[in-house]
Coordinates of C-alpha atoms in Angstrom, one line a residue:
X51 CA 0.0 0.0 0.0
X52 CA 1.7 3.4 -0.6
X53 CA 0.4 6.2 1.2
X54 CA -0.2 9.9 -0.4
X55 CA -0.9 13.0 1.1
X56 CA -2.6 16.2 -1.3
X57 CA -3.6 19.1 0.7
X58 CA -3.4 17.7 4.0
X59 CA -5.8 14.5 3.1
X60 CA -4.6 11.2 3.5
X61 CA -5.2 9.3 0.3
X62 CA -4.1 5.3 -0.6
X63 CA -2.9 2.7 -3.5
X64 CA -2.7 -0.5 -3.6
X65 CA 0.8 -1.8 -4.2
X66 CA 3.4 -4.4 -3.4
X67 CA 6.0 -2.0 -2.0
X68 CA 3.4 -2.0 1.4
X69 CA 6.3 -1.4 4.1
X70 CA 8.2 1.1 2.0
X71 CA 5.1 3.4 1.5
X72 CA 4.5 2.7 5.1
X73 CA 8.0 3.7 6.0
X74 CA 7.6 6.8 3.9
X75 CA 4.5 7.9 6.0
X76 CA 6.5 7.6 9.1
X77 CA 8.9 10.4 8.5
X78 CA 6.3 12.6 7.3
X79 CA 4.1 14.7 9.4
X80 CA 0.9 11.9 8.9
X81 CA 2.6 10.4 11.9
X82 CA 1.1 12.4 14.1
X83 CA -2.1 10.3 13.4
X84 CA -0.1 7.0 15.3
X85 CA 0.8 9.0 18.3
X86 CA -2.2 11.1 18.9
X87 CA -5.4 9.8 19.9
X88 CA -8.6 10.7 18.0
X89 CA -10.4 13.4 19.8
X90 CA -14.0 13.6 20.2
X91 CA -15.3 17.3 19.3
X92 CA -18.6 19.0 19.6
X93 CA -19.9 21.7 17.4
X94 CA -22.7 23.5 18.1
X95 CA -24.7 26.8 17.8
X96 CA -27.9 26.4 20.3
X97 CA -29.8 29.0 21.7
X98 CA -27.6 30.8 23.3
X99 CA -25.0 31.1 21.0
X100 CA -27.1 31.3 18.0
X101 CA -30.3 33.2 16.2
X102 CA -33.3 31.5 15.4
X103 CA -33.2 32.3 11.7
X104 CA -29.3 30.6 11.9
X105 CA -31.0 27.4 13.6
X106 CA -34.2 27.1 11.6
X107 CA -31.3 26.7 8.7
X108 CA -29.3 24.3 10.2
X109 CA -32.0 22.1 11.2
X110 CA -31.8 18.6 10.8
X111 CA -34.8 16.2 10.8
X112 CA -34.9 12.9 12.6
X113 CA -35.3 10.9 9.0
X114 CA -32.3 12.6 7.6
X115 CA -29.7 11.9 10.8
X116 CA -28.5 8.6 9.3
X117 CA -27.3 10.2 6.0
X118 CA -26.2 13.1 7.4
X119 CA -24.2 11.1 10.4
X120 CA -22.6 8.6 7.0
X121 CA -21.4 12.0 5.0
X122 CA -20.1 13.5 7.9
X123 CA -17.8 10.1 8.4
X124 CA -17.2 10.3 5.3
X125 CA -15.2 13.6 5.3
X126 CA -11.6 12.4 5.4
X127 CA -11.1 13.2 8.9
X128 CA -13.7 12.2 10.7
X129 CA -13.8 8.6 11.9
X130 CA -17.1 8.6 14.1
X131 CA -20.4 11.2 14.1
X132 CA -23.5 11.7 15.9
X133 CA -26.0 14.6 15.2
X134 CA -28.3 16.0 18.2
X135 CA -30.6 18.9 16.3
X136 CA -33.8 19.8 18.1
X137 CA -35.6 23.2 18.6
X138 CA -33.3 25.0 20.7
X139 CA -29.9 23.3 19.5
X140 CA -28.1 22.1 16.2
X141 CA -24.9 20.1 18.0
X142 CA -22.7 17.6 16.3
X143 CA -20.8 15.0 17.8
X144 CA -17.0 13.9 16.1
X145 CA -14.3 11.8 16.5
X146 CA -11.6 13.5 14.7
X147 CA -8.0 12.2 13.7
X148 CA -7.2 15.8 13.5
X149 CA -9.2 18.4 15.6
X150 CA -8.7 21.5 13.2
X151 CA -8.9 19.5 9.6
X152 CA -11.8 17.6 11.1
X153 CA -13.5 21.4 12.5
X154 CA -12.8 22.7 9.1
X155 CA -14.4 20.1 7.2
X156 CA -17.7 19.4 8.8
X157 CA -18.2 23.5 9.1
X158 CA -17.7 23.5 5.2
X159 CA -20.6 20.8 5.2
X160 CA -22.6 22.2 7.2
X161 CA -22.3 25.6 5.4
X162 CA -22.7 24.0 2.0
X163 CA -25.5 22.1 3.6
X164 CA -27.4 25.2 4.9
X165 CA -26.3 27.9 2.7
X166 CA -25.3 29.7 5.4
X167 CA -21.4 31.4 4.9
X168 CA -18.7 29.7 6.9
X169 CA -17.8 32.9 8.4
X170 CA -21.1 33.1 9.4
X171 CA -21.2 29.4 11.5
X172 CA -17.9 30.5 13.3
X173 CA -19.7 33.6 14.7
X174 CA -21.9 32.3 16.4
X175 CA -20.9 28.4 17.0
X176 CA -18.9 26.7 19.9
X177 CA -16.5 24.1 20.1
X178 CA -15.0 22.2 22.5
X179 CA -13.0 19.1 22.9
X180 CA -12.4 16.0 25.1
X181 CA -13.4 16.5 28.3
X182 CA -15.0 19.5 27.5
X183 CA -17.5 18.1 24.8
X184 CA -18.4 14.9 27.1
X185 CA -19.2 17.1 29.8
X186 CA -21.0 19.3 27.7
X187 CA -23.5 16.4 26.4
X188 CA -24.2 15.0 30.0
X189 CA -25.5 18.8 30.8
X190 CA -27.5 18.4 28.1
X191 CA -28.9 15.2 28.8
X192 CA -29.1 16.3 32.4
X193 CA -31.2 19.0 31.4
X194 CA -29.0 21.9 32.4
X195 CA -28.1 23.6 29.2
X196 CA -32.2 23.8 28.9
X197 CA -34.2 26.7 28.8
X198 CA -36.2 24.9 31.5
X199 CA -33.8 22.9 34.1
X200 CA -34.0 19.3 34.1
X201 CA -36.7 18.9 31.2
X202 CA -37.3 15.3 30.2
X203 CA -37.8 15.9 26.3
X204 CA -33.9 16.7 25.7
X205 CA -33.3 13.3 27.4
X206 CA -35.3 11.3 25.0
X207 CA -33.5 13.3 22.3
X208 CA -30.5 12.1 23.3
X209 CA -31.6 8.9 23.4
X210 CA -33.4 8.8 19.7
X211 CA -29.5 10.1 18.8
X212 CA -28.0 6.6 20.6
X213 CA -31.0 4.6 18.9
X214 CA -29.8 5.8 15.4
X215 CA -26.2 5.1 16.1
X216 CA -27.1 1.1 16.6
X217 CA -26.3 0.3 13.1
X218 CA -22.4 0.3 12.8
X219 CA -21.6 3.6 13.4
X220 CA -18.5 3.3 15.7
X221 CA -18.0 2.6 19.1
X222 CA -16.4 5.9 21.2
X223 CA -19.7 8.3 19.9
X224 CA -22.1 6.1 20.5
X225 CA -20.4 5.0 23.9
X226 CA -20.6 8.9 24.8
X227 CA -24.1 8.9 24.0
X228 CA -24.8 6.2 26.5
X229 CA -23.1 7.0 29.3
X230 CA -24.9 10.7 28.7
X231 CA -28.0 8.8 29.5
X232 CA -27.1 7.5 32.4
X233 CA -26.0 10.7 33.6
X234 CA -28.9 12.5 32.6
X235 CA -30.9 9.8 34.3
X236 CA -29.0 9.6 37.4
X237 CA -29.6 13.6 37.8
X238 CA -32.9 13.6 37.8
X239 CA -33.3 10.8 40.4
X240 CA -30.7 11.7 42.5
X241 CA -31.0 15.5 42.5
X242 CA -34.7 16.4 41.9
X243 CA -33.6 18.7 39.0
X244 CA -36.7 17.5 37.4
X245 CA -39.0 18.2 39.9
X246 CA -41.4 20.6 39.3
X247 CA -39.3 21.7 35.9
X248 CA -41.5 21.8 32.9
X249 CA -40.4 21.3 28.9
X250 CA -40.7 23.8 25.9
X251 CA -44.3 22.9 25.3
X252 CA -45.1 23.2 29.0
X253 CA -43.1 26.9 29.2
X254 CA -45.1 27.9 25.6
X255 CA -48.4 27.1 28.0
X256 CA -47.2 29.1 30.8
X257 CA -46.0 31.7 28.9
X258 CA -49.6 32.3 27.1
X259 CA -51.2 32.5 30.0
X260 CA -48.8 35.0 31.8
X261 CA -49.5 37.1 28.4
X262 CA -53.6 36.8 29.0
X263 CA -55.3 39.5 30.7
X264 CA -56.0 38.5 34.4
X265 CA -58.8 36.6 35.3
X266 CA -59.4 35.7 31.4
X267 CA -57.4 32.4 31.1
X268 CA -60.8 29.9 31.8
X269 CA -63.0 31.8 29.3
X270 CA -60.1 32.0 26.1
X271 CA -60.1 30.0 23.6
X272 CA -57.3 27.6 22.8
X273 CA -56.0 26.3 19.7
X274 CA -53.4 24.1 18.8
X275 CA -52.1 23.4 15.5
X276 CA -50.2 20.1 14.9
X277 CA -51.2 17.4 17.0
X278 CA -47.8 15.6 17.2
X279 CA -45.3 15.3 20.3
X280 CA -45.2 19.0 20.8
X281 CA -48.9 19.1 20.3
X282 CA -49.7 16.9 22.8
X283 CA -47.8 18.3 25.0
X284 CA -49.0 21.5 25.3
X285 CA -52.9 19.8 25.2
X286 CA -51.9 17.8 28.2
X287 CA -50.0 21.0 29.5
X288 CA -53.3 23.1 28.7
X289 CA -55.0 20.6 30.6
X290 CA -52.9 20.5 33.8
X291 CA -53.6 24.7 33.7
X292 CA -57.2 23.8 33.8
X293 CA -58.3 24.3 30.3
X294 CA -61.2 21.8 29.7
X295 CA -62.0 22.9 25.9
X296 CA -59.5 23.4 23.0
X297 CA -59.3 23.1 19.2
X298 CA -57.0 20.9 17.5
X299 CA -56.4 21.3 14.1
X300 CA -54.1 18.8 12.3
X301 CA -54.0 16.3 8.6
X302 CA -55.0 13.6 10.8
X303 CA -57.8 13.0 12.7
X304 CA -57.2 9.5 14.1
X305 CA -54.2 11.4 16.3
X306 CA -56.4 13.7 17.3
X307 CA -58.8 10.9 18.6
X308 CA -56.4 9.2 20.2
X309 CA -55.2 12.0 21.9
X310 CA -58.7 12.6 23.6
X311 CA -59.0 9.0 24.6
X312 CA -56.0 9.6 27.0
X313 CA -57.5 12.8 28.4
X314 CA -59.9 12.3 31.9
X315 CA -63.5 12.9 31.4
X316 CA -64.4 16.4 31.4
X317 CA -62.2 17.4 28.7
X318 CA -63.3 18.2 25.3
X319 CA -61.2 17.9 21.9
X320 CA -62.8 19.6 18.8
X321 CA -61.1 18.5 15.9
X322 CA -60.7 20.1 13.0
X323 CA -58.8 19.7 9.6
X324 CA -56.4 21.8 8.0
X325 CA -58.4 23.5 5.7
X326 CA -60.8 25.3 8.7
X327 CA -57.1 26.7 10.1
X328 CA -57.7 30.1 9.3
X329 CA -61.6 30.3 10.5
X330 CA -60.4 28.2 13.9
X331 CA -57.8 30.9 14.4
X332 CA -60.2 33.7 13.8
X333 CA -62.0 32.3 16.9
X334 CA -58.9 31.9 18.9
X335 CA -57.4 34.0 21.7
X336 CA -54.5 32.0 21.8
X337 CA -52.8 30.3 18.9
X338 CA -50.2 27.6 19.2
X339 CA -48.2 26.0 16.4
X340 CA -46.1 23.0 16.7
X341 CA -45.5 21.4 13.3
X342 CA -43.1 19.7 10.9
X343 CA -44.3 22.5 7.9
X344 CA -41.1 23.7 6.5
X345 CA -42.9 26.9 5.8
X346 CA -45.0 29.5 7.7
X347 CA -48.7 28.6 8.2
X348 CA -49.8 32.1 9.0
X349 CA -48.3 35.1 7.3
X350 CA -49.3 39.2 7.8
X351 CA -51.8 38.3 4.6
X352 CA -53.5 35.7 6.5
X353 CA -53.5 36.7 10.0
X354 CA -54.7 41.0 8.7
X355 CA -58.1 39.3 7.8
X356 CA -59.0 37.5 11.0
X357 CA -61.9 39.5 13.0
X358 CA -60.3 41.5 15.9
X359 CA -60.5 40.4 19.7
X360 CA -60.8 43.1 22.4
X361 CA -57.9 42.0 23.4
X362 CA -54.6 40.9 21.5
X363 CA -54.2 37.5 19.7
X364 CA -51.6 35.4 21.2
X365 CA -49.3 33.1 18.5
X366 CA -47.1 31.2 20.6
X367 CA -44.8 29.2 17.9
X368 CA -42.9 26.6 19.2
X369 CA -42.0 25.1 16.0
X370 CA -38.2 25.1 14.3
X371 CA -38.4 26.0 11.4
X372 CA -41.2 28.5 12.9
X373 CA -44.9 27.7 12.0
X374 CA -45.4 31.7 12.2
X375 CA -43.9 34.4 10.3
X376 CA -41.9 37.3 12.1
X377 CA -44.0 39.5 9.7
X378 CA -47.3 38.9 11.5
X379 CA -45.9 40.6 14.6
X380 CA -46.7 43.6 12.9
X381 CA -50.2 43.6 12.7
X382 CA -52.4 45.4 15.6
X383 CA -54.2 43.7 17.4
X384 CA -51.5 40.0 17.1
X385 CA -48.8 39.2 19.4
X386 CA -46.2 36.3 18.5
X387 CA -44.2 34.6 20.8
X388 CA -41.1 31.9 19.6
X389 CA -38.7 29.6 21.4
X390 CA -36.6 32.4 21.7
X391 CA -39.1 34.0 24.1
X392 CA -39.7 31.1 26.8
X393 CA -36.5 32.5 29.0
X394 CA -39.1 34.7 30.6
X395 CA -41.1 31.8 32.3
X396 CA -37.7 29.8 33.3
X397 CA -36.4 33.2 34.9
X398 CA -37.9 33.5 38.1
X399 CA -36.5 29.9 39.5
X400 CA -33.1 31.0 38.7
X401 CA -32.0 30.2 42.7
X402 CA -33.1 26.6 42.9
X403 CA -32.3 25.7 39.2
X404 CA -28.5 27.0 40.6
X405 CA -28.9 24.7 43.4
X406 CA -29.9 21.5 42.1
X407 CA -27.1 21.9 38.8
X408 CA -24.6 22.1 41.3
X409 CA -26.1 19.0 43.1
X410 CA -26.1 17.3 39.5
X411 CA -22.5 18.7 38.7
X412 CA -21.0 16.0 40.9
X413 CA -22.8 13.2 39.4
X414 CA -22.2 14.3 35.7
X415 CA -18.6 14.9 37.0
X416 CA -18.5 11.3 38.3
X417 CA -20.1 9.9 35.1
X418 CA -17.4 11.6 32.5
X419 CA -14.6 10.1 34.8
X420 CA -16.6 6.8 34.1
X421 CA -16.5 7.4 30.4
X422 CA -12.8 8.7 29.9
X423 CA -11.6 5.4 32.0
X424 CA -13.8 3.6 29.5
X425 CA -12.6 5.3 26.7
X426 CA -9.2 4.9 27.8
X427 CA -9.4 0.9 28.3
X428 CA -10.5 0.8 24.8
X429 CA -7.0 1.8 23.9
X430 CA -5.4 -1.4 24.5
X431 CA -7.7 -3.6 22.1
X432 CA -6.0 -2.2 18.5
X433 CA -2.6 -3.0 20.3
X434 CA -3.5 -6.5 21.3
X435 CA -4.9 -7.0 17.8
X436 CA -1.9 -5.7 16.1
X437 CA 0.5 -7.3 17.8
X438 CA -1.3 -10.5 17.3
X439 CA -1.7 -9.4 13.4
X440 CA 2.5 -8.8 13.3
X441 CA 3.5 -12.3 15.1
X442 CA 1.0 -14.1 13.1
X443 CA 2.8 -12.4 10.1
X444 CA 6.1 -13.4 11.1
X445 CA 5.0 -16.6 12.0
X446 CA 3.6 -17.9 8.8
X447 CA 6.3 -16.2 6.7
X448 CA 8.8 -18.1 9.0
X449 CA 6.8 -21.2 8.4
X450 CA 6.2 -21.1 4.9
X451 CA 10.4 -20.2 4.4
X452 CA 10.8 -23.6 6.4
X453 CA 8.2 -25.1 4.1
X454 CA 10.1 -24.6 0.9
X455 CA 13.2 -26.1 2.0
X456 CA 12.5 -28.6 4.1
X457 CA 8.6 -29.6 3.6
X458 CA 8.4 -31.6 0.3
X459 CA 9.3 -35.0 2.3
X460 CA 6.9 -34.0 5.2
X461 CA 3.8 -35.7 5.5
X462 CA 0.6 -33.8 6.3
X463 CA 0.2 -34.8 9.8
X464 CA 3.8 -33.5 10.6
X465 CA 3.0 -30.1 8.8
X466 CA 0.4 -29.6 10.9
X467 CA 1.8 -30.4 13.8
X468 CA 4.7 -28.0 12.7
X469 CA 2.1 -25.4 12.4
X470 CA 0.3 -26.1 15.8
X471 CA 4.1 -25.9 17.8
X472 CA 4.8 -22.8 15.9
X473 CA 1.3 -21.0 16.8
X474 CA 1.9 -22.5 20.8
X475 CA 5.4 -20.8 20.6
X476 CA 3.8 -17.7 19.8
X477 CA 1.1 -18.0 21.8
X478 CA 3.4 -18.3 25.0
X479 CA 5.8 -15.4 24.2
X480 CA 3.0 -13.4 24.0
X481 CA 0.8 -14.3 27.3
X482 CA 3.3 -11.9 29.3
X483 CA 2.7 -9.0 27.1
X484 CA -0.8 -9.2 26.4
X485 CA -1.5 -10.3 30.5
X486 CA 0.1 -6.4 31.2
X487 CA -2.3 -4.9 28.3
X488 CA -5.6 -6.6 29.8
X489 CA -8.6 -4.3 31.3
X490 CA -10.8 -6.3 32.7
X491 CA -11.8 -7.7 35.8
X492 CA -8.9 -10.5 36.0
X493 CA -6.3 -8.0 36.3
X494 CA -6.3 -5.5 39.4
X495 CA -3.8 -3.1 37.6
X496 CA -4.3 0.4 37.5
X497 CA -5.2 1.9 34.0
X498 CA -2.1 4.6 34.0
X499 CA 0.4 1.5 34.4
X500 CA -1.5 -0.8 31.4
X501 CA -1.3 2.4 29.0
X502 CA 2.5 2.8 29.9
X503 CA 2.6 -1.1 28.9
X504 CA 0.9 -0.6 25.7
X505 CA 2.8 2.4 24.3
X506 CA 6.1 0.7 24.9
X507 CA 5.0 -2.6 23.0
X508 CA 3.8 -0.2 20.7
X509 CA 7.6 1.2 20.6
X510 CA 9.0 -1.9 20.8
X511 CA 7.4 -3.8 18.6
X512 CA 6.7 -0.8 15.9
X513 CA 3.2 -1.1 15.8
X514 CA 2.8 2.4 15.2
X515 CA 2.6 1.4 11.4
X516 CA -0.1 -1.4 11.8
X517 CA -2.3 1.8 13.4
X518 CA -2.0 4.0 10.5
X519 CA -2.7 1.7 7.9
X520 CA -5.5 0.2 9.7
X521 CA -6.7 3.9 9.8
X522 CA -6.2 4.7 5.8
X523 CA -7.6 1.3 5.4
X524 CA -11.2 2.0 7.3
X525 CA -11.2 5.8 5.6
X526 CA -11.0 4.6 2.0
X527 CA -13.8 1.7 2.8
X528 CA -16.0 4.6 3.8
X529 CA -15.1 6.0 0.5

């Protein structure tokens, strides 16, 4: 195999002169890649780095994380990827041979993906590495980097992210992605972070009301476009406020149904389709939007028209990309609220959300200790594998050169028995090195001492060049 670089990307041929390419490599600066260890990355623009318009672009759907997690490992520097986009974040997860390359070339994706300029991304994006980026995620999946602390929906986020990494996508990213789970589970029970905390669609519900006129909230009419997971939410949210009579509009009116056959008795769903949007809405007081549409449902044209309360209309859009334009702000008479707005409802619990993320610090602290020792045990499986790969090498070649000398009078019961002594020499001069590399449970060593052992077989044994061919090897299959 010879071994080519062309503006900083690695690039391979197939060829006979395998260890001479290989040798080649070694002296040039692509041997970094053998003695540094992939880092995991994160880049993200949420909403607190990042504008709504900005997001809206960089959306994601769920359908399209699998394709978008195999271009991204793809890209010549990027061995694993995970993609967490929601309402309030766009973050994506890497393990990169090279930190900057790797940076540079999923922000060119994502830029040619969005149409949004690269310059543009780094204004208002954040990245961090390592430690960094695994303590990051299990805040997310804590619920701390939320709006509202300790909200559950983030959490099954993170775990539809680990579901669609199942199918051969690596083993550090989706490994982070687990043990963020258990973090973010272990916060909630431990700490009560999610006690009494509320998600987006329950915030969108307090927010409206806070926004009604006082003593109004029992008599205003409710309606809710989009009956799916954010839809429900907010009915069930609505609900919990002690609204007993909404609208629904959506396509579907078997969700709709099934939604009312959950709610106690007493509470009244009026469905209606798509098409009576506009007249619902021109009944409405307050107005929420929660769907998929790609494009604004109610514009200044559409929402101009609509018979005048004595008191504002409320549009609270909880939708990303938004369900409601910015234009219809505008009009008199139409107030709209977005994500962007729910910090006011989260705002007046800042003391005791401080309180119980401290509490949780600890355990997410605990949990990426957990991970990093994990991570770092993993280390010592490519050298076992390697060095195992090189003997067997050596073996066989030794065997074979005996072979063609000395074989032709051999019967085939002595070859193989030549062949089974050969593989039980091996076997023994290799049980001391590869009992100091174990990390398991039959082995009390500390992990700092079996790392020290594997980088000096490593050293000793030149493996360096069995890692960076098995590396240009797994890039140009995902070519």
């Amino acid at each position: 195999m010879n071994n080519k670089t062309t503006g900083g990307l690695i690039r391979c041929e197939l060829s006979s002169s395998r260890v001479s390419g290989l040798q080649q490599l070694k002296k040039s600066s692509i041997d970094r890649y053998t003695k540094e260890r992939s880092s995991i990355v994160v880049i993200g623009l949420s909403i607190h780095t990042a504008p709504l318009e900005m997001r809206e672009k960089l959306a994601i759907p769920v359908a399209e994380w699998p394709l978008a997690i195999s271009e991204l490992c793809a890209l010549n520097h990027i061995e694993e990827a995970a993609v967490l986009s929601t309402c309030n974040r766009m973050e994506i997860y890497l393990l990169a041979l090279s930190q900057h390359r790797g940076v540079r070339e999923v922000t060119q994706w994502m830029s040619k993906r969005s149409g949004i300029p690269v310059s543009d991304i780094c204004r208002h994006w954040f990245l961090l590495y390592n430690n960094d980026a695994t303590q990051h995620l299990f805040e997310v999946s804590a619920g701390l980097d939320s709006l509202v602390l300790g909200e559950g929906q983030i959490l099954s986020q993170v775990k539809q992210v680990k579901e669609k990494l199942r199918n051969g996508f690596g083993m550090v990213i989706p490994g982070l992605f687990e043990k963020a789970i258990t973090a973010g589970k272990r916060a909630r029970a431990e700490t009560g972070i999610a006690s009494g905390a509320v998600s987006v669609s329950s915030a969108a519900v307090e927010l409206a009301l806070t926004k009604l006129p006082l003593g109004s909230a029992s008599s205003a009419v409710m309606l809710v476009v989009g009956a799916g997971k954010m839809g429900k939410l907010v009915i069930k949210h609505l609900v919990a406020k002690g609204c007993t009579k909404m609208v629904v509009v959506n396509r579907s009116k078997e969700r709709v149904a099934a939604i009312q056959e959950e709610m106690p008795s007493g509470i009244e769903i009026i469905y209606k389709p798509l098409d009576d949007m506009l007249a619902c809405a021109g009944e409405a007081n307050v107005i929420f939007t929660s769907t998929a549409c790609k494009t604004p449902l109610f514009l200044k044209e559409h929402v101009e028209i609509l018979p005048l309360h004595a008191d504002a209309r409320l549009f609270v859009d909880i939708s990303v990309p938004r369900n409601v334009g910015s234009c219809v702000a505008e009009i008199e008479g139409a107030r709209v609220y977005n994500v962007d707005d729910l910090k006011e409802v989260v705002a007046a619990n800042k003391e005791d959300r401080a309180r119980k993320a401290m509490e949780a610090q600890n355990i997410i602290t605990e949990e990426s200790k957990k991970f990093e020792a994990w991570r770092d045990s993993l280390q010592t499986v490519p050298t076992i594998k390697k060095l195992r790969r090189k003997t067997e090498r050596i073996r066989a070649a030794s065997v074979e050169k005996f072979m063609s000398k000395y074989g032709k009078d051999m019967d085939k019961k002595t070859k193989e028995a030549l062949e089974d002594l050969t593989r039980a020499m091996v076997n023994k001069i290799l049980h001391g090195p590869m009992k100091h590399l174990r990390c398991d449970d039959t082995e009390n060593r500390p992990l700092p001492e079996t790392l020290e052992n594997m980088e000096a077989l490593n050293r000793m044994f030149e493996l360096e060049l069995e890692l960076l061919e098995e590396k240009i090897r797994a890039k140009m299959e995902q070519k």
